[in-house]
XYZ file of C-alpha atoms in Angstrom:
654
model
C -85.286 22.335 -17.741
C -82.147 23.651 -15.958
C -83.307 21.898 -12.826
C -83.534 18.597 -14.669
C -80.055 19.241 -16.124
C -78.697 19.737 -12.653
C -80.179 16.445 -11.515
C -78.927 14.537 -14.520
C -75.412 15.951 -14.089
C -75.422 14.749 -10.491
C -76.545 11.257 -11.516
C -73.902 11.152 -14.268
C -71.149 12.264 -11.889
C -72.190 9.678 -9.300
C -72.280 6.982 -11.989
C -68.728 7.854 -13.134
C -67.596 7.836 -9.511
C -69.051 4.328 -9.135
C -67.074 3.196 -12.197
C -63.827 4.733 -10.919
C -64.236 3.303 -7.417
C -65.120 -0.080 -8.891
C -62.061 0.043 -11.132
C -59.880 0.894 -8.116
C -61.262 -1.957 -6.051
C -60.950 -4.412 -8.960
C -57.251 -3.494 -9.389
C -56.367 -3.323 -5.699
C -53.934 -6.236 -6.180
C -52.757 -5.340 -9.701
C -49.011 -4.636 -9.982
C -48.314 -1.182 -11.365
C -51.870 0.101 -10.917
C -52.241 3.681 -9.725
C -55.378 4.660 -7.830
C -57.670 7.025 -9.740
C -59.830 9.765 -8.313
C -62.736 11.795 -9.715
C -62.435 15.556 -9.511
C -65.781 17.374 -9.631
C -66.423 21.060 -10.272
C -69.656 23.140 -10.240
C -71.062 23.662 -13.715
C -72.003 27.163 -14.958
C -75.388 27.352 -16.654
C -76.668 30.922 -17.021
C -76.624 34.413 -15.575
C -79.714 36.418 -14.595
C -78.712 39.955 -13.789
C -75.859 39.859 -11.374
C -76.644 36.323 -10.284
C -74.773 33.335 -11.675
C -77.035 30.355 -11.645
C -75.521 26.917 -11.044
C -75.785 24.314 -13.699
C -75.105 21.191 -11.695
C -71.779 19.393 -11.576
C -69.053 18.604 -14.109
C -66.445 15.826 -14.006
C -63.333 18.028 -14.230
C -60.767 15.217 -14.446
C -59.971 11.654 -13.495
C -56.269 11.753 -12.560
C -53.989 8.885 -11.593
C -52.488 9.310 -8.140
C -48.805 9.224 -9.100
C -45.602 10.940 -7.928
C -43.345 11.310 -10.981
C -40.138 11.789 -8.995
C -40.928 8.806 -6.802
C -41.642 6.763 -9.927
C -38.216 7.552 -11.397
C -36.508 6.724 -8.112
C -38.381 3.435 -8.091
C -37.052 2.627 -11.577
C -33.521 3.384 -10.355
C -33.704 1.300 -7.189
C -35.371 -1.666 -8.909
C -32.586 -1.579 -11.476
C -29.852 -1.517 -8.818
C -31.558 -4.256 -6.840
C -31.703 -6.616 -9.823
C -28.058 -5.958 -10.694
C -26.760 -6.602 -7.190
C -28.951 -9.702 -6.771
C -27.665 -11.210 -10.021
C -24.029 -10.445 -9.184
C -24.422 -11.838 -5.666
C -26.033 -15.083 -6.817
C -23.331 -15.685 -9.437
C -20.426 -14.856 -7.117
C -21.871 -17.139 -4.436
C -21.924 -19.898 -7.048
C -18.242 -19.217 -7.830
C -17.348 -19.160 -4.141
C -19.016 -22.520 -3.599
C -17.293 -23.957 -6.663
C -13.876 -23.016 -5.337
C -14.792 -25.074 -2.303
C -12.551 -23.398 0.227
C -15.143 -23.865 2.953
C -15.747 -27.544 2.243
C -12.748 -29.053 4.039
C -9.618 -30.498 2.510
C -10.901 -30.824 -1.031
C -10.031 -27.499 -2.623
C -7.411 -26.427 -5.116
C -5.279 -24.951 -2.315
C -4.920 -28.420 -0.809
C -4.068 -29.926 -4.204
C -1.283 -27.359 -4.715
C 0.148 -28.059 -1.271
C 0.032 -31.816 -1.835
C 1.861 -31.471 -5.151
C 4.737 -29.598 -3.547
C 4.678 -32.028 -0.609
C 5.051 -34.881 -3.106
C 8.094 -33.149 -4.644
C 9.538 -32.818 -1.147
C 9.010 -36.544 -0.548
C 10.559 -37.289 -3.936
C 13.641 -35.267 -3.024
C 14.236 -37.714 -0.161
C 13.851 -40.726 -2.486
C 14.636 -39.418 -6.015
C 15.145 -42.813 -7.647
C 12.338 -44.802 -5.999
C 9.324 -45.598 -8.133
C 6.750 -45.295 -5.345
C 7.670 -41.667 -4.675
C 7.858 -40.885 -8.381
C 4.349 -42.292 -8.839
C 3.118 -40.307 -5.849
C 4.450 -37.110 -7.409
C 2.716 -37.922 -10.702
C -0.570 -38.629 -8.914
C -0.363 -35.382 -6.948
C 0.422 -33.473 -10.149
C -2.549 -35.079 -11.919
C -4.844 -34.170 -9.015
C -3.661 -30.564 -9.040
C -3.969 -30.157 -12.807
C -7.410 -31.768 -12.707
C -8.489 -29.227 -10.097
C -7.152 -26.388 -12.226
C -8.943 -27.725 -15.313
C -12.183 -28.186 -13.382
C -12.083 -24.607 -12.116
C -10.982 -23.217 -15.477
C -13.705 -25.130 -17.335
C -16.295 -24.062 -14.752
C -15.433 -20.392 -15.240
C -15.349 -20.765 -19.034
C -18.732 -22.497 -18.998
C -20.139 -19.841 -16.674
C -18.899 -17.052 -18.953
C -20.511 -18.789 -21.931
C -23.761 -19.176 -20.003
C -23.647 -15.506 -19.041
C -23.352 -14.508 -22.686
C -26.345 -16.694 -23.581
C -28.281 -15.211 -20.660
C -27.339 -11.708 -21.837
C -28.676 -12.509 -25.302
C -31.927 -13.815 -23.783
C -32.185 -10.696 -21.598
C -31.789 -8.438 -24.640
C -34.598 -10.371 -26.315
C -36.779 -9.582 -23.278
C -35.690 -5.931 -23.460
C -36.589 -5.748 -27.139
C -40.016 -7.264 -26.482
C -40.704 -4.718 -23.719
C -39.474 -1.860 -25.907
C -41.943 -2.844 -28.636
C -44.747 -3.129 -26.068
C -43.961 0.332 -24.640
C -43.938 1.881 -28.115
C -47.252 0.183 -28.988
C -48.839 1.420 -25.759
C -47.515 4.920 -26.466
C -49.255 4.783 -29.829
C -52.562 3.617 -28.356
C -52.406 6.181 -25.539
C -51.579 8.998 -27.949
C -54.423 8.182 -30.340
C -56.900 7.881 -27.466
C -55.910 11.106 -25.711
C -55.688 13.161 -28.915
C -59.373 12.314 -29.254
C -60.025 13.808 -25.824
C -60.042 10.622 -23.755
C -58.037 9.644 -20.703
C -56.093 6.390 -21.042
C -55.257 5.896 -17.378
C -55.277 2.108 -17.414
C -53.154 2.061 -20.561
C -50.706 4.451 -18.912
C -50.469 2.060 -15.975
C -49.735 -0.827 -18.339
C -47.064 1.253 -20.087
C -45.466 2.323 -16.778
C -45.491 -1.268 -15.546
C -43.678 -2.303 -18.741
C -41.077 0.401 -18.036
C -40.737 -0.958 -14.480
C -40.110 -4.433 -15.884
C -37.586 -2.904 -18.302
C -35.811 -1.188 -15.391
C -35.306 -4.606 -13.782
C -33.403 -5.651 -16.904
C -31.368 -2.484 -17.508
C -31.226 1.067 -16.153
C -33.705 3.364 -17.887
C -34.247 7.077 -18.366
C -37.674 8.440 -19.272
C -38.918 11.712 -20.744
C -42.617 12.606 -20.760
C -44.144 14.058 -23.920
C -47.592 15.421 -24.770
C -50.636 13.172 -25.046
C -49.265 10.753 -22.446
C -46.290 9.615 -24.542
C -43.047 8.642 -22.746
C -39.653 8.360 -24.479
C -37.272 5.738 -23.044
C -33.463 5.479 -23.212
C -31.175 2.754 -21.854
C -27.485 3.489 -21.192
C -27.731 6.531 -23.437
C -29.344 4.619 -26.317
C -32.874 5.812 -27.280
C -34.999 2.683 -27.561
C -38.473 4.264 -27.571
C -39.071 7.592 -29.314
C -42.740 8.477 -29.311
C -44.328 5.456 -31.005
C -41.128 4.077 -32.596
C -39.074 1.213 -31.090
C -35.398 0.461 -31.734
C -33.994 -3.030 -31.203
C -30.754 -3.893 -29.348
C -28.240 -6.713 -29.757
C -25.400 -8.241 -27.736
C -21.922 -8.618 -29.211
C -18.233 -9.022 -28.418
C -15.757 -6.234 -29.031
C -12.217 -6.834 -30.281
C -10.968 -7.043 -26.689
C -13.598 -9.804 -26.127
C -15.589 -7.627 -23.736
C -19.345 -8.102 -24.017
C -21.454 -5.066 -24.873
C -24.778 -3.949 -26.328
C -25.663 -1.703 -29.221
C -28.385 -0.899 -31.713
C -29.102 -3.993 -33.794
C -26.974 -4.091 -36.947
C -24.642 -1.300 -35.805
C -21.817 -3.501 -34.365
C -20.759 -0.593 -32.141
C -21.034 -2.129 -28.708
C -21.160 -0.210 -25.442
C -19.701 -2.023 -22.421
C -20.466 0.697 -19.867
C -23.856 -0.764 -19.083
C -25.210 -0.515 -15.574
C -28.318 -1.536 -13.767
C -30.673 -4.457 -14.047
C -29.946 -8.045 -14.902
C -28.122 -7.101 -18.107
C -25.838 -4.675 -16.265
C -24.951 -7.466 -13.850
C -24.291 -9.967 -16.646
C -21.970 -7.598 -18.493
C -20.188 -6.645 -15.260
C -19.688 -10.323 -14.441
C -18.449 -11.208 -17.919
C -16.178 -8.200 -18.463
C -14.871 -7.554 -14.962
C -15.776 -9.775 -12.030
C -15.499 -13.253 -13.562
C -12.857 -12.078 -16.023
C -10.646 -10.974 -13.127
C -11.154 -14.245 -11.253
C -10.470 -16.290 -14.386
C -7.401 -14.206 -15.217
C -6.038 -14.652 -11.684
C -6.607 -18.414 -11.839
C -4.879 -18.607 -15.235
C -1.981 -16.508 -13.934
C -1.509 -18.904 -11.019
C -1.631 -21.952 -13.281
C 0.733 -20.331 -15.794
C 3.296 -19.420 -13.123
C 3.314 -22.956 -11.690
C 3.589 -24.423 -15.201
C 6.301 -22.001 -16.282
C 8.457 -22.143 -13.170
C 8.327 -25.915 -12.717
C 9.008 -26.416 -16.430
C 11.924 -23.937 -16.434
C 13.659 -26.103 -13.842
C 12.423 -29.431 -15.163
C 13.808 -29.023 -18.696
C 17.342 -28.806 -17.293
C 17.230 -31.975 -15.203
C 16.893 -35.700 -15.663
C 15.113 -38.446 -13.770
C 16.144 -41.944 -12.809
C 15.641 -42.960 -16.456
C 18.738 -40.913 -17.314
C 19.576 -38.928 -20.437
C 17.515 -38.922 -23.610
C 17.679 -40.542 -26.985
C 14.739 -38.505 -28.281
C 12.451 -35.695 -27.176
C 9.524 -33.953 -28.842
C 7.869 -30.664 -27.921
C 4.297 -29.594 -28.344
C 2.650 -28.117 -31.414
C 3.317 -24.391 -31.788
C 0.969 -21.964 -33.493
C 3.986 -20.361 -35.200
C 7.582 -21.432 -35.845
C 8.821 -17.853 -35.474
C 10.322 -17.310 -32.027
C 9.135 -13.706 -31.968
C 5.540 -15.024 -31.964
C 6.013 -17.330 -28.956
C 3.831 -16.822 -25.908
C 5.236 -16.706 -23.298
C 7.928 -14.738 -25.134
C 11.502 -15.990 -25.453
C 14.636 -13.867 -25.279
C 18.109 -13.744 -26.753
C 20.315 -16.306 -25.083
C 21.756 -19.798 -25.374
C 20.652 -23.393 -25.160
C 23.399 -25.623 -23.736
C 23.168 -29.240 -24.861
C 25.219 -31.982 -23.214
C 25.993 -34.919 -25.512
C 27.385 -38.191 -24.184
C 29.182 -40.778 -26.305
C 27.880 -43.928 -24.604
C 30.736 -46.049 -25.920
C 33.562 -43.868 -24.583
C 31.812 -41.894 -21.839
C 33.066 -38.638 -23.372
C 30.817 -35.680 -22.594
C 30.691 -32.434 -24.554
C 28.596 -29.325 -24.063
C 27.660 -27.074 -26.962
C 25.937 -23.711 -26.909
C 23.175 -23.025 -29.439
C 22.806 -19.272 -29.816
C 19.245 -17.917 -29.954
C 18.208 -14.629 -31.548
C 14.612 -14.136 -30.436
C 13.857 -11.591 -33.153
C 15.042 -13.583 -36.192
C 15.293 -17.281 -35.313
C 12.672 -19.932 -35.975
C 12.218 -23.463 -34.713
C 13.706 -24.665 -38.004
C 16.827 -22.519 -37.626
C 17.242 -23.772 -34.038
C 16.829 -27.346 -35.301
C 19.503 -26.739 -37.933
C 21.941 -25.448 -35.286
C 21.280 -28.489 -33.099
C 21.817 -30.830 -36.038
C 25.274 -29.310 -36.497
C 26.288 -30.770 -33.101
C 28.000 -34.139 -33.240
C 25.800 -36.931 -31.904
C 22.377 -35.285 -32.234
C 19.998 -34.037 -34.873
C 16.767 -32.046 -34.791
C 13.818 -31.357 -37.046
C 10.439 -29.635 -37.067
C 7.285 -31.465 -38.104
C 3.669 -30.588 -37.334
C 5.089 -27.374 -35.805
C 6.818 -29.495 -33.136
C 10.532 -29.476 -32.361
C 12.020 -32.998 -32.364
C 15.521 -33.758 -31.025
C 17.036 -37.178 -31.759
C 20.321 -38.690 -30.556
C 22.463 -40.515 -33.083
C 23.199 -44.199 -32.489
C 25.603 -44.565 -29.565
C 24.817 -41.120 -28.128
C 22.547 -39.559 -25.506
C 21.801 -35.942 -24.727
C 20.409 -33.783 -21.946
C 20.456 -30.205 -20.713
C 22.025 -30.808 -17.311
C 23.859 -27.812 -15.837
C 26.394 -30.200 -14.274
C 29.964 -28.974 -14.736
C 31.966 -31.117 -17.122
C 34.423 -33.469 -15.377
C 37.374 -31.721 -16.996
C 38.138 -28.010 -17.326
C 36.424 -26.243 -20.189
C 39.761 -24.774 -21.278
C 43.355 -24.815 -19.993
C 46.732 -23.255 -20.660
C 49.569 -25.223 -19.067
C 52.292 -23.779 -21.250
C 55.767 -24.483 -19.812
C 54.614 -27.258 -17.509
C 56.570 -30.433 -18.311
C 54.033 -32.749 -16.730
C 50.874 -30.804 -15.846
C 48.468 -32.362 -13.341
C 45.105 -33.822 -14.183
C 42.321 -31.502 -13.047
C 38.993 -33.089 -12.126
C 35.827 -31.143 -11.470
C 32.670 -32.182 -9.645
C 29.743 -29.943 -8.939
C 26.142 -29.149 -8.554
C 26.570 -25.428 -8.937
C 24.467 -23.431 -6.471
C 24.978 -19.977 -7.970
C 22.156 -18.017 -9.545
C 23.914 -16.882 -12.735
C 26.014 -18.628 -15.341
C 29.719 -18.055 -14.736
C 33.108 -18.928 -16.144
C 35.613 -19.359 -13.295
C 39.291 -18.866 -14.123
C 41.941 -20.584 -12.024
C 45.378 -18.903 -12.171
C 48.595 -20.427 -10.755
C 51.030 -18.331 -8.716
C 54.544 -19.782 -8.448
C 56.374 -22.581 -10.198
C 56.697 -25.998 -8.611
C 55.141 -29.416 -8.436
C 51.754 -29.970 -6.839
C 52.077 -30.238 -3.057
C 55.446 -28.461 -2.910
C 56.724 -24.946 -2.432
C 54.383 -21.991 -2.230
C 52.117 -22.735 -5.169
C 48.771 -20.969 -5.009
C 45.648 -21.079 -7.142
C 43.597 -17.861 -7.445
C 39.977 -18.166 -8.609
C 38.212 -15.275 -10.349
C 34.707 -15.085 -11.772
C 33.603 -13.826 -15.164
C 33.611 -10.246 -13.938
C 37.217 -10.476 -12.784
C 36.315 -10.580 -9.092
C 38.444 -12.829 -6.880
C 36.369 -15.660 -5.448
C 39.028 -17.370 -3.331
C 42.675 -18.470 -3.267
C 43.793 -22.051 -2.619
C 47.105 -23.380 -1.384
C 48.252 -26.153 -3.739
C 51.877 -26.126 -2.574
C 53.305 -27.420 0.667
C 50.563 -28.948 2.802
C 48.343 -29.876 -0.132
C 48.115 -33.548 -1.081
C 47.516 -34.332 -4.731
C 43.893 -35.394 -5.232
C 42.522 -33.450 -2.262
C 39.245 -31.661 -2.957
C 39.152 -27.884 -3.076
C 35.693 -26.381 -2.467
C 34.801 -22.979 -3.929
C 31.796 -22.696 -1.623
C 29.261 -22.518 -4.463
C 29.021 -26.217 -5.098
C 32.058 -26.430 -7.354
C 34.823 -28.752 -6.213
C 38.110 -29.419 -7.969
C 41.005 -31.750 -7.366
C 44.534 -31.594 -8.849
C 46.539 -34.751 -9.456
C 50.316 -35.045 -9.294
C 52.306 -32.865 -11.693
C 54.036 -29.561 -12.041
C 52.691 -26.064 -12.634
C 54.254 -22.899 -14.005
C 53.493 -19.372 -12.891
C 50.413 -17.963 -14.695
C 49.216 -21.359 -15.887
C 45.413 -21.220 -16.123
C 42.369 -23.366 -16.599
C 38.662 -22.494 -16.788
C 35.478 -24.089 -15.512
C 32.067 -23.156 -16.916
C 29.317 -23.265 -14.290
C 25.639 -23.123 -15.166
C 22.640 -22.022 -13.178
C 20.509 -22.075 -16.338
C 21.146 -24.128 -19.453
C 18.370 -22.397 -21.406
C 18.773 -18.671 -20.928
C 16.512 -18.051 -23.932
C 13.473 -19.959 -22.623
C 13.028 -21.752 -25.949
C 13.019 -25.279 -24.474
C 10.210 -24.468 -22.043
C 8.211 -22.541 -24.646
C 8.546 -25.377 -27.174
C 7.634 -28.073 -24.634
C 10.944 -29.958 -24.551
C 11.291 -32.150 -21.413
C 8.578 -30.240 -19.557
C 6.645 -31.494 -16.545
C 3.389 -29.753 -17.459
C 1.567 -28.979 -20.678
C -0.579 -25.925 -21.390
C -0.391 -22.289 -20.369
C -3.662 -21.709 -18.492
C -5.928 -23.420 -15.984
C -8.240 -25.090 -18.527
C -5.343 -26.562 -20.542
C -3.009 -27.553 -17.689
C -2.026 -31.226 -17.680
C 0.895 -33.515 -16.916
C 3.265 -34.376 -19.774
C 2.245 -37.729 -21.267
C 5.883 -38.929 -21.188
C 5.925 -38.505 -17.411
C 2.511 -40.129 -17.032
C 3.787 -43.125 -18.962
C 7.198 -43.204 -17.251
C 7.287 -41.547 -13.788
C 11.064 -42.105 -13.784
C 11.213 -39.190 -16.237
C 10.506 -36.715 -13.427
C 13.703 -34.670 -13.553
C 14.758 -34.792 -9.902
C 18.525 -34.603 -10.594
C 20.976 -31.988 -11.838
C 24.295 -33.743 -11.173
C 26.406 -35.653 -13.653
C 25.829 -38.954 -11.853
C 22.055 -38.358 -12.066
C 21.385 -39.679 -8.558
C 21.056 -36.400 -6.657
C 17.868 -34.593 -5.628
C 18.904 -31.009 -6.442
C 16.239 -30.392 -9.077
C 13.448 -31.868 -6.965
C 14.487 -29.503 -4.182
C 14.515 -26.546 -6.589
C 11.023 -27.355 -7.845
C 9.680 -27.934 -4.321
C 11.167 -24.622 -3.146
C 8.957 -22.793 -5.654
C 6.087 -23.028 -3.178
C 7.854 -20.440 -1.002
C 9.125 -18.223 -3.813
C 7.512 -14.818 -4.276
C 6.805 -14.215 -7.964
C 6.466 -10.829 -9.636
C 3.712 -12.138 -11.935
C 1.760 -13.052 -8.779
C 2.083 -9.574 -7.298
C 5.216 -10.674 -5.419
C 3.358 -13.437 -3.592
C 3.944 -17.170 -3.361
C 1.494 -19.466 -5.203
C -0.244 -20.362 -1.945
C -0.555 -16.743 -0.854
C -1.845 -15.727 -4.269
C -4.520 -18.418 -4.283
C -5.609 -17.552 -0.759
C -5.911 -13.915 -1.807
C -7.941 -14.985 -4.846
C -10.458 -16.904 -2.748
C -10.456 -14.162 -0.107
C -11.255 -11.577 -2.799
C -14.196 -13.671 -3.971
C -15.490 -13.900 -0.402
C -15.042 -10.161 0.073
C -16.942 -9.399 -3.114
C -19.767 -11.655 -1.954
C -19.880 -9.947 1.455
C -19.883 -6.449 -0.060
C -22.732 -7.296 -2.409
C -24.683 -8.945 0.392
C -24.478 -5.718 2.398
C -25.327 -3.694 -0.713
C -28.312 -5.902 -1.424
C -29.611 -5.558 2.138
C -29.340 -1.767 1.899
C -31.064 -1.616 -1.475
C -33.846 -3.939 -0.313
C -34.497 -1.570 2.592
C -34.550 1.340 0.146
C -36.911 -0.482 -2.225
C -39.206 -1.387 0.643
C -39.308 2.266 1.736
C -40.064 3.418 -1.817
C -42.788 0.779 -2.176
C -44.341 2.034 1.049
C -44.288 5.626 -0.161
C -45.616 4.548 -3.550
C -48.445 2.659 -1.905
C -49.351 5.685 0.189
C -49.621 7.795 -2.944
C -50.969 5.319 -5.475
C -52.185 2.291 -3.581
C -55.820 1.277 -3.226
C -57.230 1.099 0.309
C -60.423 -0.984 0.188
C -61.825 0.707 3.291
C -61.276 4.181 1.856
C -62.888 3.172 -1.401
C -65.870 1.720 0.454
C -66.301 4.984 2.353
C -66.173 6.970 -0.899
C -68.680 4.558 -2.384
C -71.137 5.343 0.414
C -70.750 9.070 -0.225
C -71.563 8.756 -3.912
C -74.309 6.254 -3.179
C -76.026 8.885 -0.989
C -75.431 11.485 -3.685
C -77.029 9.232 -6.308
C -80.093 8.568 -4.120
C -80.463 12.228 -3.297
C -80.264 13.281 -6.949
C -82.832 10.615 -7.831
C -85.129 11.955 -5.117
C -84.494 15.475 -6.442
C -85.549 14.476 -9.954
C -88.615 12.648 -8.646
C -89.653 15.763 -6.735
C -89.181 17.926 -9.818
C -91.281 15.562 -11.869
C -94.082 15.534 -9.236
C -94.068 19.330 -9.007
C -94.201 19.689 -12.757
C -97.120 17.222 -12.945
C -99.043 19.191 -10.282
C -98.521 22.426 -12.189
C -99.735 20.797 -15.380
C -102.837 19.511 -13.586
C -103.661 23.029 -12.293
C -103.255 24.454 -15.780
């Protein structure tokens, strides 16, 4: 009977080989399938004396052709490839949206045209056509900023939704892997080999690696534990769900569902790309765009609040709604300083300037309003968290830095008939100053050796004028910083003095800009940037002038010059340079990721080739193996037939 056993074992082995080869051929195009082979070994049957008799053939094993190290490297490279591809596609979308390669339609052009319009306005400060052009250019620029800001905000929102969807896919794969682990374990504990199930499980891990980087650990009975970014998601047959959430710093992260402890250091796969885009790449671009918008808003407004347009001074102004009345809560922050308000009595032409002291740590909008109300001719109030300033009947107000037409203070003690001193100016200095004029000598204006020495607030001598012999009463004396004075007829006594306050900034605290009083722009970021509705309604409100006669172009020139001013908040670059760097950085990031993607694709292709050499199914090879086992099957059948014939002959003889 041993002979029959040998024959049957051969037929059984050949039959199993047919099944394995058939399974290989059937799955030749199946993703994740690993070729299987049949390992045969001679079977031991019995021993007669020193001779070991063969017992046919055993099927020793049916292994999958798999390289574990290559498999892990494949997970890694697939994960990197998906991350880079997602980042590249999104950054290319951002680059196209910024439109710097689409001709003269980008934000850079809009910024240039706005400053060009201010330059044109400076040549025609009182003409409506140039005022309207400036408003149109400002609207175009702010619209571009809002479009870009809204695009980035929408993209960030979409990325969060995509991250949530990706985590749902991850959770579904995690459950599938755990279920397959369970099935594989139960099957192999019973002595079976679950090769096809292992392939399904490994393919699920491959799909998981495309979503997020994975780490695997093999256990007994074919079980594989899986971790993502240090979080165990599959332990034996148990699955743990993940969720997406925002941390306090608004960075997007993932964590175990219900834990609310989110990890932002996620790499690999689509999810790694989405978190990198949300927390770093797009966040940096959005922050840079907001910084540019904020600087333009802040700097233009800082100058604009001090000037007036062709419409002249104000009878009322209202700011924008503040989230808090407390100055310490303002953003951008304000500082200790003064607000200088000029009030004009329209019936007499008398002009006064009053300083409102600001303590940034203790003052509120209401306390500032109370201090303004104490000034003759104006009142202020706060309603709906907005600062309102109202001129009394017969008065107007503004914040012009123009020097008052008469000295701020004078001491002409001893002079019988002191001269009239007139002052005219658009001060060109960069800091507020009080200039003191001191007389040397005693005589009448235009006679003797009278001199006038000018010192600044630090006691430094600015210049000395001759107002004695050779000076004609009423002649203009120029300090060289925009200030001009003229002395009428009269007499002066040695050490007579008078003072002139000169202003480079009539709001050293920054409260007016922060509260939205007489600003050009509204908002503090790209998405909220817009032109003040008062200016939209009345373009003559564009504050082009700083002088007392309100016909000059000094403020328009100051605002236009901002295009060439390097700003610390813009990394010491001008607005144009900063924007060009922003778009250049986007292009550079795209180029780097394109190169990275090309390199990874080459790596993935190489790994796929190696994987195919180890695990792939070659139809020709399988056909050749099929012929071998076909011959084996026929031979074993012939062997059994011969045994049966021999046995029948023996039985006939007996």
